mmCIF file with all atom_site columns, C-alpha atoms in Angstrom:
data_model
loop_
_atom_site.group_PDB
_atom_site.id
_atom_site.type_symbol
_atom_site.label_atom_id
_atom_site.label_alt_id
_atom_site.label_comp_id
_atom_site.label_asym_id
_atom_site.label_entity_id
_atom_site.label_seq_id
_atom_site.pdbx_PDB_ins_code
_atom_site.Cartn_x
_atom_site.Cartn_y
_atom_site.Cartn_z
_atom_site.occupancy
_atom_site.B_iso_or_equiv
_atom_site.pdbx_formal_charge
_atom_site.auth_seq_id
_atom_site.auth_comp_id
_atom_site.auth_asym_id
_atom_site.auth_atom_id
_atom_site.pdbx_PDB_model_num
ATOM 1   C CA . UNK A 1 1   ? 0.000   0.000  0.000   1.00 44.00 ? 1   UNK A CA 1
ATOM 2   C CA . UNK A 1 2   ? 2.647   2.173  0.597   1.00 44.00 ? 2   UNK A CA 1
ATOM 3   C CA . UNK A 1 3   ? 3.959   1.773  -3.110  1.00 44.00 ? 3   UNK A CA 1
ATOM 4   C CA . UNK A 1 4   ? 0.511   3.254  -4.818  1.00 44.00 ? 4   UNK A CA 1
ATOM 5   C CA . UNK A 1 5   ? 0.682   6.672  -3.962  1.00 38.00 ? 5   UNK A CA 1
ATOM 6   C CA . UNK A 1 6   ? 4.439   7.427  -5.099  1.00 46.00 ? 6   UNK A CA 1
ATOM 7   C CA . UNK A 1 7   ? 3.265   5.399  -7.965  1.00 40.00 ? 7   UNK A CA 1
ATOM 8   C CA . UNK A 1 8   ? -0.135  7.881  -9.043  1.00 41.00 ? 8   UNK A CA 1
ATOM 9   C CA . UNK A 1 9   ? 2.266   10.465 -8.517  1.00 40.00 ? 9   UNK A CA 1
ATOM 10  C CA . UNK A 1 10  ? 4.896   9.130  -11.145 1.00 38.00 ? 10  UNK A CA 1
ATOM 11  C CA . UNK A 1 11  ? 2.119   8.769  -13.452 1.00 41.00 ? 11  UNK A CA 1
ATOM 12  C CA . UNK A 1 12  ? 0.896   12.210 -13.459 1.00 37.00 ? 12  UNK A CA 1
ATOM 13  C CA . UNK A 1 13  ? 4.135   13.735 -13.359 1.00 36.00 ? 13  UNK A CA 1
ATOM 14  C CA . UNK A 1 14  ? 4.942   12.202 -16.453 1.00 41.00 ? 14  UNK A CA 1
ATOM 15  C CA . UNK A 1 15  ? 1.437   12.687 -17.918 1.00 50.00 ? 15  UNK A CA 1
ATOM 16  C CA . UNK A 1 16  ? 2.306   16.754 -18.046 1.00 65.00 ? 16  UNK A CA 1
ATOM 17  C CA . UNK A 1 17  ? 6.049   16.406 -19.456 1.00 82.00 ? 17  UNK A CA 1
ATOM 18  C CA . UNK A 1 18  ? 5.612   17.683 -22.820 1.00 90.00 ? 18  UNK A CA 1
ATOM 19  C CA . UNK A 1 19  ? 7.722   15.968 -25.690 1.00 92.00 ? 19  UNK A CA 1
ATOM 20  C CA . UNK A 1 20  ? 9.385   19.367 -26.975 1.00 93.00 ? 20  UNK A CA 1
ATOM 21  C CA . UNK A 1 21  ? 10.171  20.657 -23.003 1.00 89.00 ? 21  UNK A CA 1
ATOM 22  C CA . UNK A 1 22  ? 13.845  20.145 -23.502 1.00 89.00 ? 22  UNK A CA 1
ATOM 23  C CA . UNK A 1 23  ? 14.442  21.636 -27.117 1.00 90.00 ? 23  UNK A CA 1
ATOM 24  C CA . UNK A 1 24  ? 11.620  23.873 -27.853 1.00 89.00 ? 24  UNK A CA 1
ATOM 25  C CA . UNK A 1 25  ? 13.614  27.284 -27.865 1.00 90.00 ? 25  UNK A CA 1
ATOM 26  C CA . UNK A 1 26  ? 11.531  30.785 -28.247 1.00 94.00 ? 26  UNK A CA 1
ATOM 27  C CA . UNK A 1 27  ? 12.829  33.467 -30.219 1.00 96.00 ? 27  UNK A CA 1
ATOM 28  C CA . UNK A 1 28  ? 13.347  34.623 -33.686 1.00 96.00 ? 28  UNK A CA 1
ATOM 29  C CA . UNK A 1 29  ? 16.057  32.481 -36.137 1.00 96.00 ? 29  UNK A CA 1
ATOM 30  C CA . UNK A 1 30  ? 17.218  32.206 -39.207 1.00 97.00 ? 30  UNK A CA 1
ATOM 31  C CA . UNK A 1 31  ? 17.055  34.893 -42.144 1.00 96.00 ? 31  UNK A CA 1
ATOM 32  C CA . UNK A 1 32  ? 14.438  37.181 -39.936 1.00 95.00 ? 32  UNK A CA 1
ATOM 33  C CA . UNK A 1 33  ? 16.173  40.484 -40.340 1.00 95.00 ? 33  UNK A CA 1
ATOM 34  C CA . UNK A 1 34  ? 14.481  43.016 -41.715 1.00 94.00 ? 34  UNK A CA 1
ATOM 35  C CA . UNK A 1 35  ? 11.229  41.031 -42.262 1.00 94.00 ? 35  UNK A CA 1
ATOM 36  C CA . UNK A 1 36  ? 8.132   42.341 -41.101 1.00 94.00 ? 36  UNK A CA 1
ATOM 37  C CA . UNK A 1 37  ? 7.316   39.885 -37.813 1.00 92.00 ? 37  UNK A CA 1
ATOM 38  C CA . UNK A 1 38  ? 4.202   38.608 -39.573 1.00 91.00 ? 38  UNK A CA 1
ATOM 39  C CA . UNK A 1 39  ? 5.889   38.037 -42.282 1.00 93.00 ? 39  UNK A CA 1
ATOM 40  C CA . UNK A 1 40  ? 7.978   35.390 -40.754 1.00 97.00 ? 40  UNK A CA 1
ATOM 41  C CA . UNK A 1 41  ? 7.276   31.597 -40.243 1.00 98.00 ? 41  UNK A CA 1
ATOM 42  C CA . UNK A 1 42  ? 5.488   30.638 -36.058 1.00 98.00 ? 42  UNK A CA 1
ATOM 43  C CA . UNK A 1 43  ? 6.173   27.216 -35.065 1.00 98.00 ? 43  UNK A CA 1
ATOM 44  C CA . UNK A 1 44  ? 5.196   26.162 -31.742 1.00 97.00 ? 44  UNK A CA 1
ATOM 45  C CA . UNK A 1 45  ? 4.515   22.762 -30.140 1.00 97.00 ? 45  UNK A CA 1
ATOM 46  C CA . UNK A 1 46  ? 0.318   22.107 -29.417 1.00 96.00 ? 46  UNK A CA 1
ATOM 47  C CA . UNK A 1 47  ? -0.304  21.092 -25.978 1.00 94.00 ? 47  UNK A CA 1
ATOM 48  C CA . UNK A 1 48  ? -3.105  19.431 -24.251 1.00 93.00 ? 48  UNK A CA 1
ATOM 49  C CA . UNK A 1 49  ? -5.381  17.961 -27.063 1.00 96.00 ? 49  UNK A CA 1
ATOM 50  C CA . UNK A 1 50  ? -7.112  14.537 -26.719 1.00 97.00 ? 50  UNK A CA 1
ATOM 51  C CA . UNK A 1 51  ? -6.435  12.387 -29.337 1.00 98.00 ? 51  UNK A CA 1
ATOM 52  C CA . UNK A 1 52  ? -7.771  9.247  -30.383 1.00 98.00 ? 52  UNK A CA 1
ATOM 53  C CA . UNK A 1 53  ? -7.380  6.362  -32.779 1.00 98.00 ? 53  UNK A CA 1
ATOM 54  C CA . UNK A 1 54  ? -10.825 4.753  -33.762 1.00 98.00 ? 54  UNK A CA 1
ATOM 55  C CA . UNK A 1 55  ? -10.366 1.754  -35.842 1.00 98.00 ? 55  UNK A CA 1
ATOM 56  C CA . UNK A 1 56  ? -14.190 0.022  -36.996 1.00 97.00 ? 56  UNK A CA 1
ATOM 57  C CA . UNK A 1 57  ? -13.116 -3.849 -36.779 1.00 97.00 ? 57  UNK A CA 1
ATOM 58  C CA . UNK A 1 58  ? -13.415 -5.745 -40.772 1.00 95.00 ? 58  UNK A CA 1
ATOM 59  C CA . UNK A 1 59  ? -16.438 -7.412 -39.980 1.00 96.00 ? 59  UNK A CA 1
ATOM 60  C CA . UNK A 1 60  ? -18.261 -4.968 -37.733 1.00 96.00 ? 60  UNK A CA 1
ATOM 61  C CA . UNK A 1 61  ? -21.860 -3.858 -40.036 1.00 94.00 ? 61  UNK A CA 1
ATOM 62  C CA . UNK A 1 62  ? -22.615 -1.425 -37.995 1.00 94.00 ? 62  UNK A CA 1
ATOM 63  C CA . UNK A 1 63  ? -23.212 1.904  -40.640 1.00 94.00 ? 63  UNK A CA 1
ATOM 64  C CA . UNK A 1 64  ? -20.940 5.372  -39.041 1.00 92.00 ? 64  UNK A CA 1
ATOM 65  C CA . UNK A 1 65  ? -23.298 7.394  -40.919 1.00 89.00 ? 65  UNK A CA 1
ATOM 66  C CA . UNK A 1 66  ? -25.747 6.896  -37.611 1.00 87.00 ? 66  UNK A CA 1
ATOM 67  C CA . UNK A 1 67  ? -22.670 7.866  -35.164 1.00 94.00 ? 67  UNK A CA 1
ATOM 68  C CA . UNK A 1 68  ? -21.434 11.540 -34.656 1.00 96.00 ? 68  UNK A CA 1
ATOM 69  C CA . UNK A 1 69  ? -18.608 12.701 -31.937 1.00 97.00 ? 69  UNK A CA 1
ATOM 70  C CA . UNK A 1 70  ? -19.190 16.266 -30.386 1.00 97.00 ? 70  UNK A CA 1
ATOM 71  C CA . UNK A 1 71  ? -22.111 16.781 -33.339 1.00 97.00 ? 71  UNK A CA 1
ATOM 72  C CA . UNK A 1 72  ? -19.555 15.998 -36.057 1.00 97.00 ? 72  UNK A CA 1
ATOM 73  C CA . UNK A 1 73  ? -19.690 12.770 -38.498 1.00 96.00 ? 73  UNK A CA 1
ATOM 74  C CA . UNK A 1 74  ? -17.090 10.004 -39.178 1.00 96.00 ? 74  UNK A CA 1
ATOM 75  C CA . UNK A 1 75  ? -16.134 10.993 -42.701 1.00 94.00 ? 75  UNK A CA 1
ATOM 76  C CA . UNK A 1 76  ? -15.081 7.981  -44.816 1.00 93.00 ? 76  UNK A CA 1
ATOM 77  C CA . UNK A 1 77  ? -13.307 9.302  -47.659 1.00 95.00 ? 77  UNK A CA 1
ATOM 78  C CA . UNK A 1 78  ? -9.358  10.056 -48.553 1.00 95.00 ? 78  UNK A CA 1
ATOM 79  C CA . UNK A 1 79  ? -7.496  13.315 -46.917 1.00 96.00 ? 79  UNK A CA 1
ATOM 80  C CA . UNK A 1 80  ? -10.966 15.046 -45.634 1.00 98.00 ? 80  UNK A CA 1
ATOM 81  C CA . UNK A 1 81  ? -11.040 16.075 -41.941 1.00 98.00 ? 81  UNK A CA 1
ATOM 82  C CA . UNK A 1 82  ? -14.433 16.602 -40.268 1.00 98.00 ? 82  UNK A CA 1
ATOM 83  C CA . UNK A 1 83  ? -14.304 20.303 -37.908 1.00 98.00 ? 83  UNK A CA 1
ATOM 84  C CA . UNK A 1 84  ? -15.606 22.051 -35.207 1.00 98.00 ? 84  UNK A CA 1
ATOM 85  C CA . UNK A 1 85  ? -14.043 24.662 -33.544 1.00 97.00 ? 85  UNK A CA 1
ATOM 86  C CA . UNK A 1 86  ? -12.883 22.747 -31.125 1.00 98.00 ? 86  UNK A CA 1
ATOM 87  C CA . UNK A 1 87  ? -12.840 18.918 -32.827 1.00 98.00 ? 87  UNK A CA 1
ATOM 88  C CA . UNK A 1 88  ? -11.262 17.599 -35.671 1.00 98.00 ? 88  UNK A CA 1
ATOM 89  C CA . UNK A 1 89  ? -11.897 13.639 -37.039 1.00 98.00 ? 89  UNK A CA 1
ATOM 90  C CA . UNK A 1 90  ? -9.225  12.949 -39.730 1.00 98.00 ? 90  UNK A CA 1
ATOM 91  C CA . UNK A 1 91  ? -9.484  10.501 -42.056 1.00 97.00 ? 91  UNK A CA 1
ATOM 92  C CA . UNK A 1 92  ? -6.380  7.588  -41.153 1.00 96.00 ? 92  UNK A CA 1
ATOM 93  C CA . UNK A 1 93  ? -7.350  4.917  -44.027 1.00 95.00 ? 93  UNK A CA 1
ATOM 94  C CA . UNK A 1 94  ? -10.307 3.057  -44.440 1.00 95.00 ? 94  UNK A CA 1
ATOM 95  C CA . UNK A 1 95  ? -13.111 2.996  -41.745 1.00 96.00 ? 95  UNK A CA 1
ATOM 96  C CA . UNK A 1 96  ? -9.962  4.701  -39.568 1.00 98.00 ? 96  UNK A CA 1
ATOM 97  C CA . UNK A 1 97  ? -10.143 7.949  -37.673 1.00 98.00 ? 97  UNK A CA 1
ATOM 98  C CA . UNK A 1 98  ? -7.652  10.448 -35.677 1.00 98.00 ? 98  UNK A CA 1
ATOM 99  C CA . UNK A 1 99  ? -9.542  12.282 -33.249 1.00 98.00 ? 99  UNK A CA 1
ATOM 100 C CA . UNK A 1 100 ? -8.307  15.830 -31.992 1.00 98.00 ? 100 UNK A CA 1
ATOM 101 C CA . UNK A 1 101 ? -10.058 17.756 -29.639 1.00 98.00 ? 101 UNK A CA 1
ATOM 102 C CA . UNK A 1 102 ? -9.276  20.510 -26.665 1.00 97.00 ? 102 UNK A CA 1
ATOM 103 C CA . UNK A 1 103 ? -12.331 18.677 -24.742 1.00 97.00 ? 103 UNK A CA 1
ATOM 104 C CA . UNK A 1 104 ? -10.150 16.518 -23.105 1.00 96.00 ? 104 UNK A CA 1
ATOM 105 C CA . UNK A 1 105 ? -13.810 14.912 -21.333 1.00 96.00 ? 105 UNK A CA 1
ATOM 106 C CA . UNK A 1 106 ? -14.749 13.805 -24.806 1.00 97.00 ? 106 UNK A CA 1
ATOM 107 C CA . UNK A 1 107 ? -13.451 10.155 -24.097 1.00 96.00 ? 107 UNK A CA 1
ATOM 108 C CA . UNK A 1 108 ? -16.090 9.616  -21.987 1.00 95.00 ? 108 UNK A CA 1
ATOM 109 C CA . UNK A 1 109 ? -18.793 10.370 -24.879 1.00 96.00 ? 109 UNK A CA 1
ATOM 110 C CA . UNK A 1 110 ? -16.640 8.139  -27.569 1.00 97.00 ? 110 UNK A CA 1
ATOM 111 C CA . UNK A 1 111 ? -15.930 5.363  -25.230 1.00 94.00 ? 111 UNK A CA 1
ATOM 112 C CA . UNK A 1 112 ? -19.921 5.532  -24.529 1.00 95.00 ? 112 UNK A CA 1
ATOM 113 C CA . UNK A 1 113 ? -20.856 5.409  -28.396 1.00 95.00 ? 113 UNK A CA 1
ATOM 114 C CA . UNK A 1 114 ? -18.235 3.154  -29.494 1.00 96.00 ? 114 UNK A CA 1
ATOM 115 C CA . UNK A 1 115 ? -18.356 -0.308 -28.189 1.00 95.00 ? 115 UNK A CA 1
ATOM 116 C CA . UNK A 1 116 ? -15.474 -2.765 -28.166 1.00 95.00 ? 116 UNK A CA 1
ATOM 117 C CA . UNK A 1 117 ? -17.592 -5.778 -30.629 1.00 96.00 ? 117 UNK A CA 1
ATOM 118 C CA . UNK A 1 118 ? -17.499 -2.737 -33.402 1.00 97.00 ? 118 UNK A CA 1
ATOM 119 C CA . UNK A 1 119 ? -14.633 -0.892 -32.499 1.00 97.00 ? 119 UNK A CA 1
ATOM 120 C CA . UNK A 1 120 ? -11.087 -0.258 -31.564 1.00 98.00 ? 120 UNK A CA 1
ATOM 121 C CA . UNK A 1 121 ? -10.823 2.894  -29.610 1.00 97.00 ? 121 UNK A CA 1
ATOM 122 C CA . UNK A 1 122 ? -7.164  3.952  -28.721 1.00 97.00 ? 122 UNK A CA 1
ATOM 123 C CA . UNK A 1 123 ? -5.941  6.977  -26.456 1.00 97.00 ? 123 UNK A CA 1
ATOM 124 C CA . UNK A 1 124 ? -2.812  7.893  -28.239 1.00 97.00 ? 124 UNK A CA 1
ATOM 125 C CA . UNK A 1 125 ? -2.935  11.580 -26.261 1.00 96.00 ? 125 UNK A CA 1
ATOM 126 C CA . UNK A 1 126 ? 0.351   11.088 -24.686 1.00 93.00 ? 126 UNK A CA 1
ATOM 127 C CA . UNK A 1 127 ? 2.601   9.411  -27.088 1.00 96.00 ? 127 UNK A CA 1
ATOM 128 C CA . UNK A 1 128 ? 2.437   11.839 -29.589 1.00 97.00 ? 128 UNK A CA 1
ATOM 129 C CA . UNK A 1 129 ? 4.322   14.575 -30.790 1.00 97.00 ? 129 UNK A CA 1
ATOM 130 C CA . UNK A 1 130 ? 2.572   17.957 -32.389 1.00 98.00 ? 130 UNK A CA 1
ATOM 131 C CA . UNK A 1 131 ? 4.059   20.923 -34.148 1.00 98.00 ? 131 UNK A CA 1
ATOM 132 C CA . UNK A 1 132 ? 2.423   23.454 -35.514 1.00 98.00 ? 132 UNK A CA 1
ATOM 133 C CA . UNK A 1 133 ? 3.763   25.929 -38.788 1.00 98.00 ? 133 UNK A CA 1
ATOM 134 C CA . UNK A 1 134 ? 2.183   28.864 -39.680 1.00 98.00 ? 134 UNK A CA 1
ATOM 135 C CA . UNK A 1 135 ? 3.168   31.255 -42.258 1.00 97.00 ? 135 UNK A CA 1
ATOM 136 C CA . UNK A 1 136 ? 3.286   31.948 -46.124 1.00 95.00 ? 136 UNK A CA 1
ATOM 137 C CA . UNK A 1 137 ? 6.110   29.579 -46.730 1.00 96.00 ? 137 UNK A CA 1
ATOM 138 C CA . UNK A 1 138 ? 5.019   26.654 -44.567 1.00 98.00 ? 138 UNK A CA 1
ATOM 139 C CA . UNK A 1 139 ? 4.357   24.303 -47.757 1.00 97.00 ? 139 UNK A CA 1
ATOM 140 C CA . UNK A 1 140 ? 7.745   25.003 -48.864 1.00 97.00 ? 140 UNK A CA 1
ATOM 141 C CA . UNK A 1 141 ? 9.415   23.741 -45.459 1.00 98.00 ? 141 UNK A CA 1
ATOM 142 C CA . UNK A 1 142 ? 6.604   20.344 -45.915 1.00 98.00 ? 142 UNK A CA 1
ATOM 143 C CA . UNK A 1 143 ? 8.164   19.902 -49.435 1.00 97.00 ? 143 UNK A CA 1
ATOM 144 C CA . UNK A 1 144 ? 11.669  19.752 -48.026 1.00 97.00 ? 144 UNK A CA 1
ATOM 145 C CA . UNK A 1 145 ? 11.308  16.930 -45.966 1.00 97.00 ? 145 UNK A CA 1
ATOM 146 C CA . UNK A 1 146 ? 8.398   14.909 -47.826 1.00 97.00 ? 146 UNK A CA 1
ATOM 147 C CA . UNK A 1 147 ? 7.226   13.190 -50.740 1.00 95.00 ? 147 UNK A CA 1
ATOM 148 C CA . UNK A 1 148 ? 3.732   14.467 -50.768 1.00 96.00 ? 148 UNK A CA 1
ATOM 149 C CA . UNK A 1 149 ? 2.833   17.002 -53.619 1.00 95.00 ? 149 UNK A CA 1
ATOM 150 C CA . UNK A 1 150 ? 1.557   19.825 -51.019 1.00 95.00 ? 150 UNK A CA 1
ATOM 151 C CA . UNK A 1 151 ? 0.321   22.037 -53.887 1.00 93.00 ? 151 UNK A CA 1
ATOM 152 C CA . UNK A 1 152 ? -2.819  19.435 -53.804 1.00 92.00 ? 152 UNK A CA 1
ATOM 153 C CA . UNK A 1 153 ? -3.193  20.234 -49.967 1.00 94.00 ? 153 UNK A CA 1
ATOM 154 C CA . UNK A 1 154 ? -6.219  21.934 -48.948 1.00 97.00 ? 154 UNK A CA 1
ATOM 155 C CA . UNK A 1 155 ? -7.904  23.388 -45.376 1.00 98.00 ? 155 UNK A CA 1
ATOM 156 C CA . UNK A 1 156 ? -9.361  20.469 -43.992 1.00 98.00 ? 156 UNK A CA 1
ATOM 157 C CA . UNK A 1 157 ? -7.045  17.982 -45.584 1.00 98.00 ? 157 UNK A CA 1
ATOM 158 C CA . UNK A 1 158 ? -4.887  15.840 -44.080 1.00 98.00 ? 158 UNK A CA 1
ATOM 159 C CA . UNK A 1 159 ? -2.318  13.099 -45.101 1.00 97.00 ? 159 UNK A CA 1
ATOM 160 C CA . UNK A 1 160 ? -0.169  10.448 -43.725 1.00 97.00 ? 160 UNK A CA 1
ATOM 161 C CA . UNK A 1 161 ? 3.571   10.577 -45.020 1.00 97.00 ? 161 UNK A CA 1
ATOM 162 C CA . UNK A 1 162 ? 7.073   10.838 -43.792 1.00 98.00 ? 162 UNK A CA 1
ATOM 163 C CA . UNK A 1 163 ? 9.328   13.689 -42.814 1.00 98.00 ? 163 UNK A CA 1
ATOM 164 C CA . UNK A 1 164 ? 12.816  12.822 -43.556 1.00 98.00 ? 164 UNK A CA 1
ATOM 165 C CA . UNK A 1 165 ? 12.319  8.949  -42.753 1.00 97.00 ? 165 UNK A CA 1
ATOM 166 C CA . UNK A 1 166 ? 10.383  9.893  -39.623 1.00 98.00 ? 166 UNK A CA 1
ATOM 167 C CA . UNK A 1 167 ? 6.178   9.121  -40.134 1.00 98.00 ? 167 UNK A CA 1
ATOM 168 C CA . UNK A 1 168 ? 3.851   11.896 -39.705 1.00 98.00 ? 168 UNK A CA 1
ATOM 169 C CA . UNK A 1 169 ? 0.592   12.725 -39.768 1.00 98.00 ? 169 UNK A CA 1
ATOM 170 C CA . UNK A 1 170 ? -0.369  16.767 -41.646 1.00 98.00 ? 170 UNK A CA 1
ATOM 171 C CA . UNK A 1 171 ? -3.404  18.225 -40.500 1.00 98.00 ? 171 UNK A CA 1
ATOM 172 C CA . UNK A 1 172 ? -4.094  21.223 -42.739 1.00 98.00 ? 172 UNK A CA 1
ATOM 173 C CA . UNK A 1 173 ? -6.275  23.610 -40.752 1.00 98.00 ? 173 UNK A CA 1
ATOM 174 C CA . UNK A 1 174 ? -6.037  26.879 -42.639 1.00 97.00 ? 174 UNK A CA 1
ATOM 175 C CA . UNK A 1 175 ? -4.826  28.685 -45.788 1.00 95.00 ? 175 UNK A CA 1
ATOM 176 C CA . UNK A 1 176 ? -5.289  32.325 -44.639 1.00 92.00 ? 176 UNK A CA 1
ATOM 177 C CA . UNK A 1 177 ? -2.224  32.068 -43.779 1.00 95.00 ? 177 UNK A CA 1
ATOM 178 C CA . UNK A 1 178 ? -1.407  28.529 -43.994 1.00 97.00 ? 178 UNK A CA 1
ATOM 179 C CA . UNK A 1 179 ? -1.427  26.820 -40.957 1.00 98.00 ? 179 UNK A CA 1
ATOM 180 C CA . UNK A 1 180 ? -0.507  22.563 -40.480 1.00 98.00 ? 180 UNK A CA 1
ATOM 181 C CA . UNK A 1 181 ? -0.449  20.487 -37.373 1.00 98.00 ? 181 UNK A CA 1
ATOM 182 C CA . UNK A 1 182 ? 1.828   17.941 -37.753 1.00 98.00 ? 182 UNK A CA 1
ATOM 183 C CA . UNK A 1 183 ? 1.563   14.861 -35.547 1.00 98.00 ? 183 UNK A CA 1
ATOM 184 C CA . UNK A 1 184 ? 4.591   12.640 -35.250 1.00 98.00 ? 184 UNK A CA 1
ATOM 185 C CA . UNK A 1 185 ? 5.478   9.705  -32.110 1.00 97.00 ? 185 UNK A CA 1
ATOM 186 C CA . UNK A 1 186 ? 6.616   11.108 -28.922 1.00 96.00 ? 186 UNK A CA 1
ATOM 187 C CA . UNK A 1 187 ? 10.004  9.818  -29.366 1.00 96.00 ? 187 UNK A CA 1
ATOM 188 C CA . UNK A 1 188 ? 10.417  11.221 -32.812 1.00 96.00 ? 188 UNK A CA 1
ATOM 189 C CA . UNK A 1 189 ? 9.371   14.484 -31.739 1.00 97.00 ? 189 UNK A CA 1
ATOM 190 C CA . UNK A 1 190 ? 12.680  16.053 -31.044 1.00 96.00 ? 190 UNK A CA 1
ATOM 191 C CA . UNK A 1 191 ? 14.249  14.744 -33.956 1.00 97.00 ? 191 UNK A CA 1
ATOM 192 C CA . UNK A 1 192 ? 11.364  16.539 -36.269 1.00 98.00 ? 192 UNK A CA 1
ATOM 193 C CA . UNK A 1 193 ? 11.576  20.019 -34.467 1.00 97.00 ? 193 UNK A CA 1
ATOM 194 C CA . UNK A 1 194 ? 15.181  19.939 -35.093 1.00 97.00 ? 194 UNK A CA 1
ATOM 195 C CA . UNK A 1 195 ? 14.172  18.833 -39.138 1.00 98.00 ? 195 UNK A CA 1
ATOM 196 C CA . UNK A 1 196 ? 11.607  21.081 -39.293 1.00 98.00 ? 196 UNK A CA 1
ATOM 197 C CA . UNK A 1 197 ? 13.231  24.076 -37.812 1.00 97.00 ? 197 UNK A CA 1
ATOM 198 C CA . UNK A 1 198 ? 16.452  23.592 -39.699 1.00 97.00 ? 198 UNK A CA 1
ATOM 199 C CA . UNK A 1 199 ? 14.274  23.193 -42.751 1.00 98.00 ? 199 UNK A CA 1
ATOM 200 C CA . UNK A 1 200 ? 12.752  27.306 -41.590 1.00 98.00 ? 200 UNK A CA 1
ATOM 201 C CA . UNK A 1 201 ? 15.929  28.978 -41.074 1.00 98.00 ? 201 UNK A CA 1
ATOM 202 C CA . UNK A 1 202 ? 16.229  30.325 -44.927 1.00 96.00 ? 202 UNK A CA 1
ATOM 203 C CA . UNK A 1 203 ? 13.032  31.807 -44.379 1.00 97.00 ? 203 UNK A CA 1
ATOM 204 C CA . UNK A 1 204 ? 13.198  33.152 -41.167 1.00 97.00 ? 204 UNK A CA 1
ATOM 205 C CA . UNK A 1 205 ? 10.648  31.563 -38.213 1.00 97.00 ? 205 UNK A CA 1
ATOM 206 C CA . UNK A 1 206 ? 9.524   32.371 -34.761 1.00 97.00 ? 206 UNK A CA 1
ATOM 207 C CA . UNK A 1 207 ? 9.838   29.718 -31.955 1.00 97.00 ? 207 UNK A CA 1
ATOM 208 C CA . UNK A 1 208 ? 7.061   30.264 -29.463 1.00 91.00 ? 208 UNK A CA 1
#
């Protein structure tokens, strides 16, 4: 007994150690002289979003079309991402979803809706990595690293692909400016800042 509270306390302590804490560095780098601020690239690491893997099982019959997540549908069709302002369902392959959301309660209502005969419902929240680019040029730093033709990428798109070897996810969630989230694992996360960043510093980018 005296082992389980050091234990809970381990867990949540580690629970709020971000993946970026020990190489996210804020400031302006790069070619950023003389550029108007907004003018220059903002990357930044995204904290505290739920995420979820939903996987519907081969053999389940059950039709999505009758299920919805915080009012918004499962969306079964390549690169589109189903929105809210505070929810986004991306489409991960066939009959598979990523889940974003800032409700972090919102487990409770997919765990409730999506039984285990139908479904596979993962809780990837803390093993995952997210950066987010923002700026005029932020396709161009994409392009550097991957093999996806980003000229095709719209808001509300999204794409699985690699970043310099490393897998990522690209969740496009505006083009006034452009602005991607880009998921990646926890333990590739510092690796990708460092690629991503590097990839910036021609164009000049704020770390905040």
């Amino acid at each position: 007994l005296t082992l389980l509270f050091p234990l809970r306390c381990l867990c949540f302590i580690m629970s709020t150690i971000y993946p970026l804490k020990d190489i996210l560095v804020i400031g302006q780098f790069g070619d950023y002289e003389g550029k108007d601020e907004k003018d220059l690239l903002k990357i930044t690491e995204k904290k505290d979003l739920l995420i979820v893997q939903i996987v519907q099982y081969k053999n389940s019959t059950l039709p999505i079309d009758s299920l919805t997540i915080d009012g918004l549908e499962l969306i079964n069709k390549p690169l589109l991402v189903s929105n809210n302002d505070n929810t986004r369902i991306l489409w991960n392959g066939p009959k598979n979803w990523l889940l974003t959301s800032a409700k972090l309660n919102l487990i409770e209502e997919i765990k409730e809706k999506f039984n285990e005969k139908d479904f596979a419902v993962t809780n990837l929240s803390h093993s995952k990595a997210i950066i987010e680019i923002e700026g005029k040029s932020t396709k161009e730093i994409l392009k550097k690293g991957c093999p996806f033709n980003f000229n095709d990428l719209n808001k509300n798109n999204c794409l699985n692909s690699t970043y310099n070897g490393m897998s990522i996810t690209v969740d496009m969630l505006s083009d006034t400016p452009d602005r991607v989230r880009i998921f990646s694992l926890r333990s590739f996360g510092e690796s990708l800042y460092e690629s991503l960043t590097d990839a910036s510093l021609e164009f000049g980018y704020i770390g905040k």
